[in-house]
Coordinates of C-alpha atoms in Angstrom, one line a residue:
Chain A
X1 CA -69.2 -68.1 -16.9
X2 CA -72.3 -68.0 -14.9
X3 CA -70.9 -65.3 -12.7
X4 CA -70.0 -63.0 -15.6
X5 CA -73.4 -63.6 -17.0
X6 CA -75.2 -62.6 -13.9
X7 CA -72.9 -59.6 -13.5
X8 CA -73.7 -58.3 -17.0
X9 CA -77.4 -58.9 -16.4
X10 CA -77.2 -56.8 -13.2
X11 CA -75.5 -53.9 -15.1
X12 CA -78.2 -54.0 -17.8
X13 CA -81.1 -53.6 -15.4
X14 CA -81.4 -50.3 -13.5
X15 CA -80.2 -50.7 -9.8
X16 CA -83.2 -51.3 -7.5
X17 CA -83.6 -49.6 -4.2
X18 CA -82.3 -52.7 -2.4
X19 CA -79.1 -52.6 -4.5
X20 CA -78.5 -49.0 -3.8
X21 CA -79.1 -49.7 -0.1
X22 CA -76.5 -52.5 -0.2
X23 CA -74.0 -50.1 -1.7
X24 CA -74.6 -47.5 1.0
X25 CA -74.7 -49.9 3.9
X26 CA -71.0 -50.0 4.7
X27 CA -71.0 -46.2 4.8
X28 CA -74.2 -46.1 6.9
X29 CA -72.8 -48.5 9.4
X30 CA -69.5 -46.5 9.7
X31 CA -71.3 -43.2 9.9
X32 CA -71.9 -43.0 13.7
X33 CA -68.2 -43.7 14.4
X34 CA -67.1 -41.2 11.7
X35 CA -69.4 -38.5 13.1
X36 CA -68.3 -39.2 16.7
X37 CA -64.6 -39.1 15.7
X38 CA -64.9 -35.9 13.8
X39 CA -66.9 -34.2 16.5
X40 CA -65.8 -35.7 19.8
X41 CA -62.1 -36.0 19.0
X42 CA -61.1 -33.4 16.4
X43 CA -63.9 -31.0 17.0
X44 CA -63.4 -31.1 20.7
X45 CA -59.7 -30.6 20.3
X46 CA -60.3 -27.4 18.4
X47 CA -62.9 -26.3 20.9
X48 CA -60.4 -26.7 23.7
X49 CA -57.8 -24.9 21.6
X50 CA -60.2 -22.0 21.1
X51 CA -61.1 -22.0 24.8
X52 CA -57.4 -21.7 25.6
X53 CA -57.3 -18.5 23.7
X54 CA -60.1 -16.9 25.6
X55 CA -60.3 -15.4 29.1
X56 CA -62.7 -18.0 30.3
X57 CA -62.9 -18.5 34.1
X58 CA -65.9 -20.3 35.7
X59 CA -67.9 -20.4 32.5
X60 CA -66.6 -20.6 29.0
X61 CA -66.5 -17.2 27.5
X62 CA -65.8 -16.4 23.9
X63 CA -63.7 -13.3 24.4
X64 CA -60.6 -13.7 22.5
X65 CA -57.6 -13.1 24.7
X66 CA -54.7 -14.2 22.5
X67 CA -51.9 -16.1 24.3
X68 CA -52.8 -14.7 27.7
X69 CA -53.5 -18.1 29.2
X70 CA -50.3 -19.5 27.9
X71 CA -48.4 -16.6 29.4
X72 CA -50.1 -17.1 32.7
X73 CA -49.3 -20.8 32.5
X74 CA -45.6 -20.2 32.0
X75 CA -45.6 -17.8 34.9
X76 CA -47.4 -20.2 37.2
X77 CA -45.1 -21.9 39.7
X78 CA -47.4 -24.8 40.1
X79 CA -47.4 -25.4 36.3
X80 CA -43.6 -25.2 36.2
X81 CA -43.4 -27.7 39.1
X82 CA -45.8 -30.1 37.3
X83 CA -43.8 -30.0 34.1
X84 CA -40.5 -30.5 35.9
X85 CA -42.1 -33.4 37.8
X86 CA -43.4 -34.9 34.6
X87 CA -39.8 -34.7 33.3
X88 CA -38.4 -36.4 36.4
X89 CA -41.2 -39.0 36.7
X90 CA -41.4 -39.7 32.9
X91 CA -37.7 -40.2 32.4
X92 CA -37.1 -42.3 35.5
X93 CA -40.2 -44.4 35.0
X94 CA -39.4 -45.1 31.3
X95 CA -35.7 -45.8 32.0
X96 CA -36.3 -48.2 35.0
X97 CA -39.4 -49.9 33.4
X98 CA -37.5 -50.6 30.2
X99 CA -34.3 -51.7 31.8
X100 CA -36.1 -53.9 34.2
X101 CA -38.4 -55.2 31.4
X102 CA -35.5 -56.2 29.2
X103 CA -33.7 -57.8 32.1
X104 CA -36.7 -59.9 33.2
X105 CA -37.5 -60.8 29.6
X106 CA -33.9 -62.1 29.0
X107 CA -33.9 -64.0 32.3
X108 CA -37.3 -65.6 31.4
X109 CA -36.0 -66.5 28.0
X110 CA -33.6 -69.1 29.3
X111 CA -35.8 -72.2 29.2
X112 CA -37.2 -71.5 32.6
X113 CA -39.4 -74.1 34.3
X114 CA -42.8 -72.6 35.3
X115 CA -42.3 -69.8 32.9
X116 CA -46.0 -69.3 32.5
X117 CA -46.6 -68.9 36.2
X118 CA -43.8 -66.4 36.6
X119 CA -45.0 -64.4 33.7
X120 CA -48.5 -64.3 35.2
X121 CA -47.0 -62.9 38.5
X122 CA -45.0 -60.2 36.7
X123 CA -48.0 -59.1 34.7
X124 CA -50.9 -59.1 37.2
X125 CA -50.3 -55.5 38.4
X126 CA -51.3 -54.4 34.9
X127 CA -54.8 -55.7 35.5
X128 CA -55.2 -53.4 38.5
X129 CA -56.4 -49.8 38.3
X130 CA -53.9 -47.1 39.1
X131 CA -56.2 -46.1 42.0
X132 CA -55.8 -49.5 43.6
X133 CA -52.0 -49.4 42.9
X134 CA -51.9 -46.0 44.5
X135 CA -53.9 -47.0 47.5
X136 CA -51.7 -50.1 48.1
X137 CA -48.4 -48.2 47.8
X138 CA -49.7 -45.4 49.9
X139 CA -50.0 -47.9 52.7
X140 CA -46.7 -49.6 52.0
X141 CA -44.7 -46.3 51.8
X142 CA -46.5 -44.9 54.8
X143 CA -43.8 -43.4 57.0
X144 CA -44.1 -44.8 60.5
X145 CA -46.2 -47.8 59.7
X146 CA -45.1 -49.1 56.3
X147 CA -41.6 -50.1 55.1
X148 CA -39.9 -48.0 57.7
X149 CA -41.5 -49.8 60.6
X150 CA -40.9 -53.2 58.9
X151 CA -37.2 -52.4 58.7
X152 CA -37.1 -51.2 62.3
X153 CA -38.8 -54.5 63.4
X154 CA -36.2 -56.4 61.4
X155 CA -33.4 -54.7 63.4
X156 CA -32.5 -51.9 61.1
X157 CA -33.4 -49.2 63.7
X158 CA -31.8 -46.3 61.9
X159 CA -33.7 -46.9 58.7
X160 CA -35.6 -43.9 57.5
X161 CA -38.0 -43.8 54.6
X162 CA -40.3 -40.8 54.5
X163 CA -40.4 -40.1 50.7
X164 CA -44.2 -40.0 50.6
X165 CA -44.4 -36.9 52.8
X166 CA -41.2 -35.3 51.7
X167 CA -41.4 -32.3 49.3
X168 CA -38.3 -33.3 47.4
X169 CA -38.9 -37.0 47.2
X170 CA -42.7 -37.5 46.8
X171 CA -42.5 -37.7 43.0
X172 CA -40.1 -40.6 43.3
X173 CA -42.7 -42.7 45.2
X174 CA -44.8 -42.2 42.1
X175 CA -42.0 -43.7 40.0
X176 CA -41.8 -46.7 42.3
X177 CA -45.5 -47.5 42.1
X178 CA -45.7 -46.9 38.3
X179 CA -42.7 -49.1 37.7
X180 CA -44.3 -51.9 39.8
X181 CA -47.5 -51.5 37.8
X182 CA -46.2 -51.4 34.3
X183 CA -42.8 -53.1 34.1
X184 CA -44.3 -56.5 33.7
X185 CA -46.0 -55.2 30.5
X186 CA -42.7 -54.0 29.1
X187 CA -41.3 -57.4 30.0
X188 CA -44.1 -59.1 28.0
X189 CA -43.4 -56.9 25.0
X190 CA -39.7 -57.7 25.0
X191 CA -40.3 -61.4 25.6
X192 CA -42.5 -61.4 22.5
X193 CA -39.7 -59.7 20.6
X194 CA -37.1 -62.2 21.8
X195 CA -39.3 -65.1 20.7
X196 CA -39.5 -63.5 17.3
X197 CA -35.8 -63.6 16.7
X198 CA -34.5 -66.2 14.3
X199 CA -32.6 -68.7 16.5
X200 CA -30.3 -69.7 13.7
X201 CA -28.4 -66.4 14.0
X202 CA -27.8 -67.1 17.7
X203 CA -26.7 -70.7 16.9
X204 CA -24.2 -69.4 14.3
X205 CA -22.8 -66.9 16.8
X206 CA -22.5 -69.7 19.4
X207 CA -20.6 -71.8 16.9
X208 CA -18.2 -68.9 16.4
X209 CA -17.5 -69.1 20.1
X210 CA -19.3 -66.0 21.3
X211 CA -20.4 -65.9 24.9
X212 CA -24.0 -65.5 25.8
X213 CA -23.7 -62.0 27.2
X214 CA -21.8 -61.0 24.0
X215 CA -24.6 -62.5 21.9
X216 CA -27.2 -60.6 23.8
X217 CA -25.4 -57.3 23.7
X218 CA -24.1 -57.4 20.2
X219 CA -26.8 -59.3 18.3
X220 CA -30.1 -59.8 20.1
X221 CA -30.6 -56.3 21.7
X222 CA -29.9 -54.5 18.4
X223 CA -32.5 -56.7 16.8
X224 CA -35.0 -55.5 19.3
X225 CA -34.8 -51.9 18.3
X226 CA -38.4 -51.7 17.1
X227 CA -39.5 -53.1 20.5
X228 CA -37.5 -50.4 22.3
X229 CA -39.3 -47.8 20.2
X230 CA -42.7 -49.1 21.0
X231 CA -41.8 -49.4 24.6
X232 CA -40.7 -45.8 24.7
X233 CA -43.8 -44.6 23.0
X234 CA -46.1 -46.6 25.3
X235 CA -44.4 -45.8 28.6
X236 CA -44.1 -42.1 27.7
X237 CA -47.8 -42.1 26.9
X238 CA -48.6 -43.7 30.3
X239 CA -46.4 -41.0 31.9
X240 CA -48.0 -38.1 30.2
X241 CA -51.5 -39.4 31.0
X242 CA -50.7 -40.2 34.6
X243 CA -53.5 -38.8 36.7
X244 CA -55.1 -41.6 38.8
X245 CA -51.9 -42.9 40.2
X246 CA -50.7 -39.6 41.6
X247 CA -54.2 -38.7 42.8
X248 CA -54.4 -41.9 44.8
X249 CA -50.8 -41.9 46.0
X250 CA -49.9 -38.4 46.9
X251 CA -52.8 -36.2 45.6
X252 CA -50.0 -34.1 44.2
X253 CA -48.7 -33.3 47.6
X254 CA -47.2 -32.4 49.9
X255 CA -48.4 -29.0 48.8
X256 CA -48.1 -29.3 45.1
X257 CA -44.7 -30.8 45.1
X258 CA -45.6 -34.0 43.2
X259 CA -48.1 -32.4 40.9
X260 CA -48.3 -33.4 37.3
X261 CA -49.8 -31.6 34.3
X262 CA -52.9 -33.9 34.3
X263 CA -53.6 -33.0 37.9
X264 CA -53.0 -29.3 37.2
X265 CA -55.5 -29.4 34.3
X266 CA -58.1 -31.2 36.4
X267 CA -57.7 -28.8 39.4
X268 CA -57.9 -25.6 37.3
X269 CA -60.7 -26.8 35.1
X270 CA -63.0 -28.4 37.5
X271 CA -62.4 -27.2 41.0
X272 CA -60.7 -23.8 40.7
X273 CA -62.9 -22.3 37.9
X274 CA -60.0 -21.5 35.6
X275 CA -61.3 -23.0 32.4
X276 CA -59.0 -21.0 30.1
X277 CA -55.9 -21.9 32.0
X278 CA -57.1 -25.6 32.2
X279 CA -57.6 -25.6 28.4
X280 CA -54.2 -24.1 27.8
X281 CA -52.6 -26.7 30.0
X282 CA -54.5 -29.5 28.1
X283 CA -53.1 -28.1 24.8
X284 CA -49.6 -28.2 26.2
X285 CA -50.1 -31.8 27.1
X286 CA -51.3 -32.5 23.6
X287 CA -48.2 -30.7 22.2
X288 CA -46.1 -33.0 24.4
X289 CA -47.7 -36.1 23.0
X290 CA -47.5 -34.9 19.4
X291 CA -43.8 -34.1 19.9
X292 CA -43.2 -37.7 20.7
X293 CA -45.7 -39.2 18.3
X294 CA -45.3 -37.3 15.1
X295 CA -41.5 -38.1 14.5
X296 CA -42.3 -41.7 15.4
X297 CA -45.1 -42.0 12.9
X298 CA -43.1 -40.2 10.3
X299 CA -40.2 -42.7 10.6
X300 CA -42.7 -45.6 10.6
X301 CA -44.3 -44.4 7.4
X302 CA -41.0 -43.8 5.7
X303 CA -39.8 -47.2 6.6
X304 CA -42.9 -48.8 5.1
X305 CA -42.6 -46.9 1.9
X306 CA -38.9 -47.8 1.3
Chain B
X1 CA -28.5 -74.9 26.0
X2 CA -27.0 -76.3 29.1
X3 CA -29.9 -77.5 31.3
X4 CA -27.7 -78.9 34.0
X5 CA -27.5 -77.3 37.4
X6 CA -24.8 -74.6 37.3
X7 CA -24.0 -71.5 39.1
X8 CA -25.5 -69.5 36.2
X9 CA -28.8 -71.3 36.4
X10 CA -29.0 -70.7 40.1
X11 CA -28.4 -67.0 39.6
X12 CA -31.1 -66.8 37.0
X13 CA -33.7 -68.6 39.1
X14 CA -32.8 -66.5 42.2
X15 CA -33.2 -63.3 40.2
X16 CA -36.6 -64.4 38.8
X17 CA -37.7 -65.5 42.2
X18 CA -36.6 -62.3 43.8
X19 CA -38.8 -60.3 41.4
X20 CA -41.7 -62.7 41.9
X21 CA -41.5 -61.7 45.6
X22 CA -41.3 -58.0 44.7
X23 CA -44.3 -58.1 42.4
X24 CA -46.4 -60.2 44.9
X25 CA -45.5 -58.3 48.0
X26 CA -48.0 -55.5 47.6
X27 CA -50.9 -57.9 47.1
X28 CA -49.7 -60.0 50.1
X29 CA -49.6 -56.9 52.2
X30 CA -53.0 -55.8 51.1
X31 CA -54.6 -59.1 51.9
X32 CA -53.1 -59.6 55.3
X33 CA -53.7 -56.0 56.3
X34 CA -57.4 -56.3 55.4
X35 CA -57.7 -59.2 57.9
X36 CA -56.1 -57.4 60.8
X37 CA -57.6 -55.4 63.6
X38 CA -56.4 -51.8 64.0
X39 CA -54.4 -52.5 67.2
X40 CA -52.9 -55.4 65.4
X41 CA -51.8 -53.1 62.5
X42 CA -50.3 -50.6 65.0
X43 CA -48.4 -53.3 66.9
X44 CA -47.3 -55.4 64.0
X45 CA -45.7 -54.5 60.7
X46 CA -46.4 -54.8 56.9
X47 CA -45.3 -58.4 56.7
X48 CA -46.5 -59.8 60.0
X49 CA -49.5 -62.1 59.7
X50 CA -52.7 -61.2 61.6
X51 CA -52.6 -62.3 65.2
X52 CA -56.2 -63.2 64.7
X53 CA -57.8 -63.3 61.2
X54 CA -60.9 -61.1 61.3
X55 CA -63.3 -60.2 58.5
X56 CA -64.9 -57.0 59.9
X57 CA -62.8 -54.7 57.7
X58 CA -64.3 -56.4 54.6
X59 CA -67.8 -56.1 56.0
X60 CA -67.2 -52.4 56.8
X61 CA -65.7 -51.6 53.5
X62 CA -68.6 -53.3 51.7
X63 CA -71.5 -51.8 53.5
X64 CA -70.6 -49.2 56.2
X65 CA -67.5 -47.2 55.3
X66 CA -67.8 -43.5 54.5
X67 CA -67.0 -42.2 51.1
X68 CA -67.3 -38.5 51.2
X69 CA -70.6 -37.8 53.0
X70 CA -72.5 -41.0 52.6
X71 CA -71.7 -44.0 54.8
X72 CA -73.1 -47.0 53.0
X73 CA -69.8 -48.7 52.1
X74 CA -68.7 -49.2 48.5
X75 CA -71.3 -51.8 47.5
X76 CA -73.4 -49.3 45.7
X77 CA -70.5 -48.0 43.7
X78 CA -69.4 -51.5 42.9
X79 CA -72.7 -52.1 41.2
X80 CA -72.5 -48.7 39.6
X81 CA -69.4 -49.8 37.9
X82 CA -71.2 -52.9 36.6
X83 CA -74.1 -50.9 35.3
X84 CA -71.6 -48.7 33.4
X85 CA -69.2 -51.4 32.2
X86 CA -71.7 -53.9 30.7
X87 CA -73.5 -51.7 28.2
X88 CA -70.3 -49.7 27.4
X89 CA -68.4 -52.9 26.6
X90 CA -71.3 -54.4 24.6
X91 CA -71.9 -51.3 22.5
X92 CA -68.3 -50.5 21.8
X93 CA -67.5 -54.1 20.9
X94 CA -70.4 -54.3 18.5
X95 CA -69.6 -51.1 16.8
X96 CA -65.9 -52.0 16.7
X97 CA -66.8 -55.3 15.0
X98 CA -68.9 -53.5 12.3
X99 CA -66.3 -50.9 11.8
X100 CA -63.5 -53.4 11.5
X101 CA -65.6 -55.4 9.0
X102 CA -66.2 -52.3 6.8
X103 CA -62.6 -51.2 7.0
X104 CA -61.2 -54.6 6.1
X105 CA -63.8 -55.9 3.6
X106 CA -65.9 -53.0 2.3
X107 CA -63.3 -50.3 1.8
X108 CA -64.6 -47.1 0.3
X109 CA -63.0 -43.9 -0.7
X110 CA -61.6 -42.4 2.4
X111 CA -62.1 -45.4 4.7
X112 CA -58.4 -45.8 5.2
X113 CA -57.9 -42.2 5.9
X114 CA -60.7 -42.3 8.4
X115 CA -59.2 -45.3 10.1
X116 CA -55.9 -43.4 10.6
X117 CA -57.8 -40.4 12.0
X118 CA -59.5 -42.7 14.4
X119 CA -56.3 -44.4 15.5
X120 CA -54.5 -41.2 16.0
X121 CA -57.4 -40.1 18.1
X122 CA -56.8 -42.8 20.6
X123 CA -53.4 -41.3 21.4
X124 CA -54.5 -37.9 22.4
X125 CA -54.4 -37.1 26.1
X126 CA -58.0 -37.1 27.2
X127 CA -57.5 -33.8 29.0
X128 CA -58.0 -32.2 25.6
X129 CA -61.6 -33.4 25.3
X130 CA -62.7 -33.2 28.9
X131 CA -64.2 -29.7 28.8
X132 CA -66.2 -29.8 25.6
X133 CA -67.4 -33.3 26.5
X134 CA -68.7 -32.0 29.8
X135 CA -70.6 -29.3 27.9
X136 CA -72.0 -31.8 25.5
X137 CA -73.2 -34.1 28.3
X138 CA -74.8 -31.1 29.9
X139 CA -76.6 -30.2 26.7
X140 CA -77.8 -33.8 26.2
X141 CA -79.1 -34.0 29.8
X142 CA -76.6 -36.8 30.5
X143 CA -74.4 -34.9 33.0
X144 CA -73.8 -37.0 36.2
X145 CA -75.6 -40.0 34.8
X146 CA -74.5 -43.6 34.2
X147 CA -75.8 -43.3 30.6
X148 CA -73.5 -40.3 30.1
X149 CA -70.5 -42.3 31.3
X150 CA -71.4 -45.2 29.1
X151 CA -71.5 -42.8 26.1
X152 CA -68.1 -41.4 26.9
X153 CA -66.5 -44.8 27.3
X154 CA -68.1 -46.1 24.1
X155 CA -66.8 -43.0 22.1
X156 CA -63.3 -43.2 23.3
X157 CA -63.1 -47.0 23.2
X158 CA -64.1 -47.2 19.6
X159 CA -60.6 -46.6 18.3
X160 CA -59.3 -49.7 20.1
X161 CA -62.2 -52.0 19.4
X162 CA -62.1 -51.0 15.7
X163 CA -58.4 -51.7 15.6
X164 CA -58.8 -55.1 17.1
X165 CA -61.5 -56.3 14.7
X166 CA -59.9 -54.7 11.7
X167 CA -56.6 -56.4 12.3
X168 CA -58.4 -59.7 12.9
X169 CA -60.6 -59.5 9.8
X170 CA -57.7 -58.5 7.6
X171 CA -56.4 -62.0 8.1
X172 CA -59.7 -63.6 6.9
X173 CA -59.3 -64.4 3.2
X174 CA -61.0 -61.9 0.9
X175 CA -62.0 -64.8 -1.4
X176 CA -64.5 -66.0 1.3
X177 CA -66.3 -62.6 1.2
X178 CA -66.1 -62.4 -2.6
X179 CA -67.6 -65.8 -3.1
X180 CA -70.4 -65.0 -0.8
X181 CA -71.1 -61.7 -2.6
X182 CA -71.3 -63.6 -5.9
X183 CA -73.8 -66.0 -4.3
X184 CA -75.9 -63.0 -3.6
X185 CA -75.2 -62.6 0.1
X186 CA -75.6 -59.0 1.3
X187 CA -73.6 -56.9 3.7
X188 CA -75.2 -58.2 6.9
X189 CA -75.6 -61.8 5.8
X190 CA -71.9 -62.0 5.1
X191 CA -71.1 -60.5 8.5
X192 CA -73.4 -62.7 10.6
X193 CA -73.1 -65.9 8.6
X194 CA -69.3 -65.9 7.8
X195 CA -67.3 -63.4 9.8
X196 CA -69.1 -63.4 13.2
X197 CA -68.8 -67.2 13.7
X198 CA -65.0 -66.9 13.2
X199 CA -64.7 -64.0 15.6
X200 CA -64.8 -65.7 19.1
X201 CA -61.1 -65.1 19.9
X202 CA -61.1 -61.5 18.9
X203 CA -64.4 -60.8 20.7
X204 CA -62.8 -62.3 23.8
X205 CA -59.8 -60.0 23.5
X206 CA -61.9 -56.9 22.9
X207 CA -64.3 -57.6 25.7
X208 CA -61.6 -58.2 28.2
X209 CA -59.6 -55.2 27.1
X210 CA -62.6 -52.9 27.2
X211 CA -63.8 -54.4 30.5
X212 CA -60.5 -53.8 32.1
X213 CA -60.0 -50.3 30.7
X214 CA -63.5 -49.1 31.6
X215 CA -63.6 -50.8 35.0
X216 CA -60.2 -49.2 35.9
X217 CA -61.0 -45.8 34.5
X218 CA -60.8 -42.9 37.0
X219 CA -60.5 -39.8 34.9
X220 CA -63.9 -39.9 33.2
X221 CA -65.5 -41.3 36.3
X222 CA -64.3 -38.4 38.5
X223 CA -65.2 -35.8 36.0
X224 CA -68.5 -37.0 34.6
X225 CA -70.2 -38.9 37.4
X226 CA -72.5 -37.6 40.1
X227 CA -72.6 -38.5 43.8
X228 CA -75.0 -41.3 43.0
X229 CA -73.4 -42.7 39.9
X230 CA -69.7 -42.8 40.9
X231 CA -67.9 -45.9 39.7
X232 CA -65.9 -47.9 42.2
X233 CA -62.5 -46.3 41.4
X234 CA -63.8 -42.9 42.4
X235 CA -65.5 -44.2 45.5
X236 CA -62.3 -46.0 46.5
X237 CA -60.3 -42.8 46.2
X238 CA -62.9 -40.9 48.2
X239 CA -62.9 -43.6 50.9
X240 CA -59.1 -43.6 51.2
X241 CA -58.9 -39.9 51.3
X242 CA -61.8 -39.2 53.6
X243 CA -60.0 -37.6 56.5
X244 CA -62.5 -37.8 59.3
X245 CA -61.9 -40.1 62.3
X246 CA -59.3 -42.7 62.7
X247 CA -57.6 -43.9 59.6
X248 CA -58.6 -47.5 59.1
X249 CA -56.0 -49.1 56.9
X250 CA -57.6 -52.5 57.0
X251 CA -60.8 -51.1 55.6
X252 CA -58.9 -49.2 52.9
X253 CA -57.1 -52.4 51.9
X254 CA -60.3 -54.5 51.8
X255 CA -62.0 -51.8 49.7
X256 CA -59.0 -51.7 47.3
X257 CA -59.1 -55.5 46.9
X258 CA -62.9 -55.4 46.2
X259 CA -62.3 -52.8 43.6
X260 CA -59.6 -54.9 42.0
X261 CA -61.3 -58.3 42.2
X262 CA -63.3 -58.2 38.9
X263 CA -60.3 -57.4 36.7
X264 CA -58.0 -59.7 38.7
X265 CA -60.6 -62.5 38.2
X266 CA -60.7 -61.8 34.5
X267 CA -56.9 -61.8 34.4
X268 CA -56.7 -65.2 36.2
X269 CA -59.4 -66.8 34.2
X270 CA -58.6 -65.4 30.7
X271 CA -55.0 -64.2 31.1
X272 CA -54.0 -65.2 27.7
X273 CA -56.6 -63.0 26.0
X274 CA -55.7 -60.2 28.3
X275 CA -52.0 -60.4 27.3
X276 CA -53.0 -60.7 23.6
X277 CA -55.0 -57.5 24.0
X278 CA -52.1 -55.7 25.6
X279 CA -49.7 -56.7 22.8
X280 CA -52.3 -56.0 20.1
X281 CA -52.9 -52.7 21.6
X282 CA -49.1 -52.0 21.5
X283 CA -48.6 -52.9 17.9
X284 CA -50.7 -50.0 16.8
X285 CA -47.5 -48.0 17.0

């Protein structure tokens, strides 16, 4: 009763300055973030889009040039190589990281002693920066001193491993390092998923005499479909953004054989004075992310509504 | 399940152990290489232990090695990273806490839409904002400064910090807030007296997530820092790719470990919060 009383009393008197301030406070507190989001994310996105439609070179110019930069981009050998590389790198990285992640999660889910310690070991690469990972693997994959020499010393004298300096194979060294860095994280996601499955389903299947592999293949993995989706989204996101790892590991080389769109964008925008072309390549990267993200969000929202 | 020793158990343990070796191998190689002399590196191989453990590569990496044109080691850049990461983490966490509080407990028209816009924003490839941001930093006189880098990291970290706090505060019963409102508590009183004291776990997650992300960042560092303000990741890359003189792999490895040490330390000391941050970051969809 007291509450209602005080409420009606408040309504009766005219709101004071302090009351009004209280009402506006949440909005005032959020305002900086809102401003920054609108300007520094969406505004900048549009700015870059506009830049990609101009003939900007060293300095931004505002001469409209239509789709000229996009035409140049598609004619550019280095761009075509970058996109092809992203396809190779992205698919291989996602596939290997997810298969490995699932496998490790299943193995770890078998009442393992020292599970915590093993999990810590699998996950620690995720705490490192891609620059550190790239530096480490550059040394390990070094032809002549790295793995190649190790195998020679161990008696495999014919062993050859020069992917790092090979035009055709350099991009695969990026896959190796990226899988090493991120597969533990995928494992953690699947382990969390496995722990969330109702164990009574599994017990029932066991009573029916199903073997463990059959239970995993037919019951558990299908249950993990949402986790697979998230894993695909996250790993593809890592792949498209990959910049540091390649910079440290191969610097896009030899030549530009292991270039990726992110490196292409950086090189053209900041060292080669091709702002328009850089902006166009950035927009293409955005389009790539949207192509993955929008259908995903759409299906998520639909699921929530139904 | 059968816990007795069987062939299957043996296979599982060997598989797990094999991958432990695979994941640990690079770190092992880095550490032993950093303690070798150059002739030792040439005569031995990746896995051979140093003939004599020497620390000079560490000393050289820290205070003498050349990154680009200057030859003062990476110590200056190591501290640059701290000067950048501490204010950036503090500001983005504080703003994230306020935003999460508003979005979960003081919803207003459009606050949900705004939250979606913000979240969507954290998925864009940052290449899309690099050029205009460079122009803005130039206009503000913050180009090539640590303050500029702090600003960039705060802006693009807000989506995550807001998400973390919002998800945490959604779990705090609304009744608590309603009761406090009826007792006459205002916006800030409720936050500081009721929600903040509950927030230790989510503050830990957010701080660790932001610390790791900002410390490990390379893209913003390489684009927006000047010669004097480079963070450690940029300096490490310059050091490793400086092509003058003999390649000193031991110094490279020592520098890489120094660059990795703060985040590794955080991971070892507060691993559970780190993992929680990773998984919370992945739920966002």
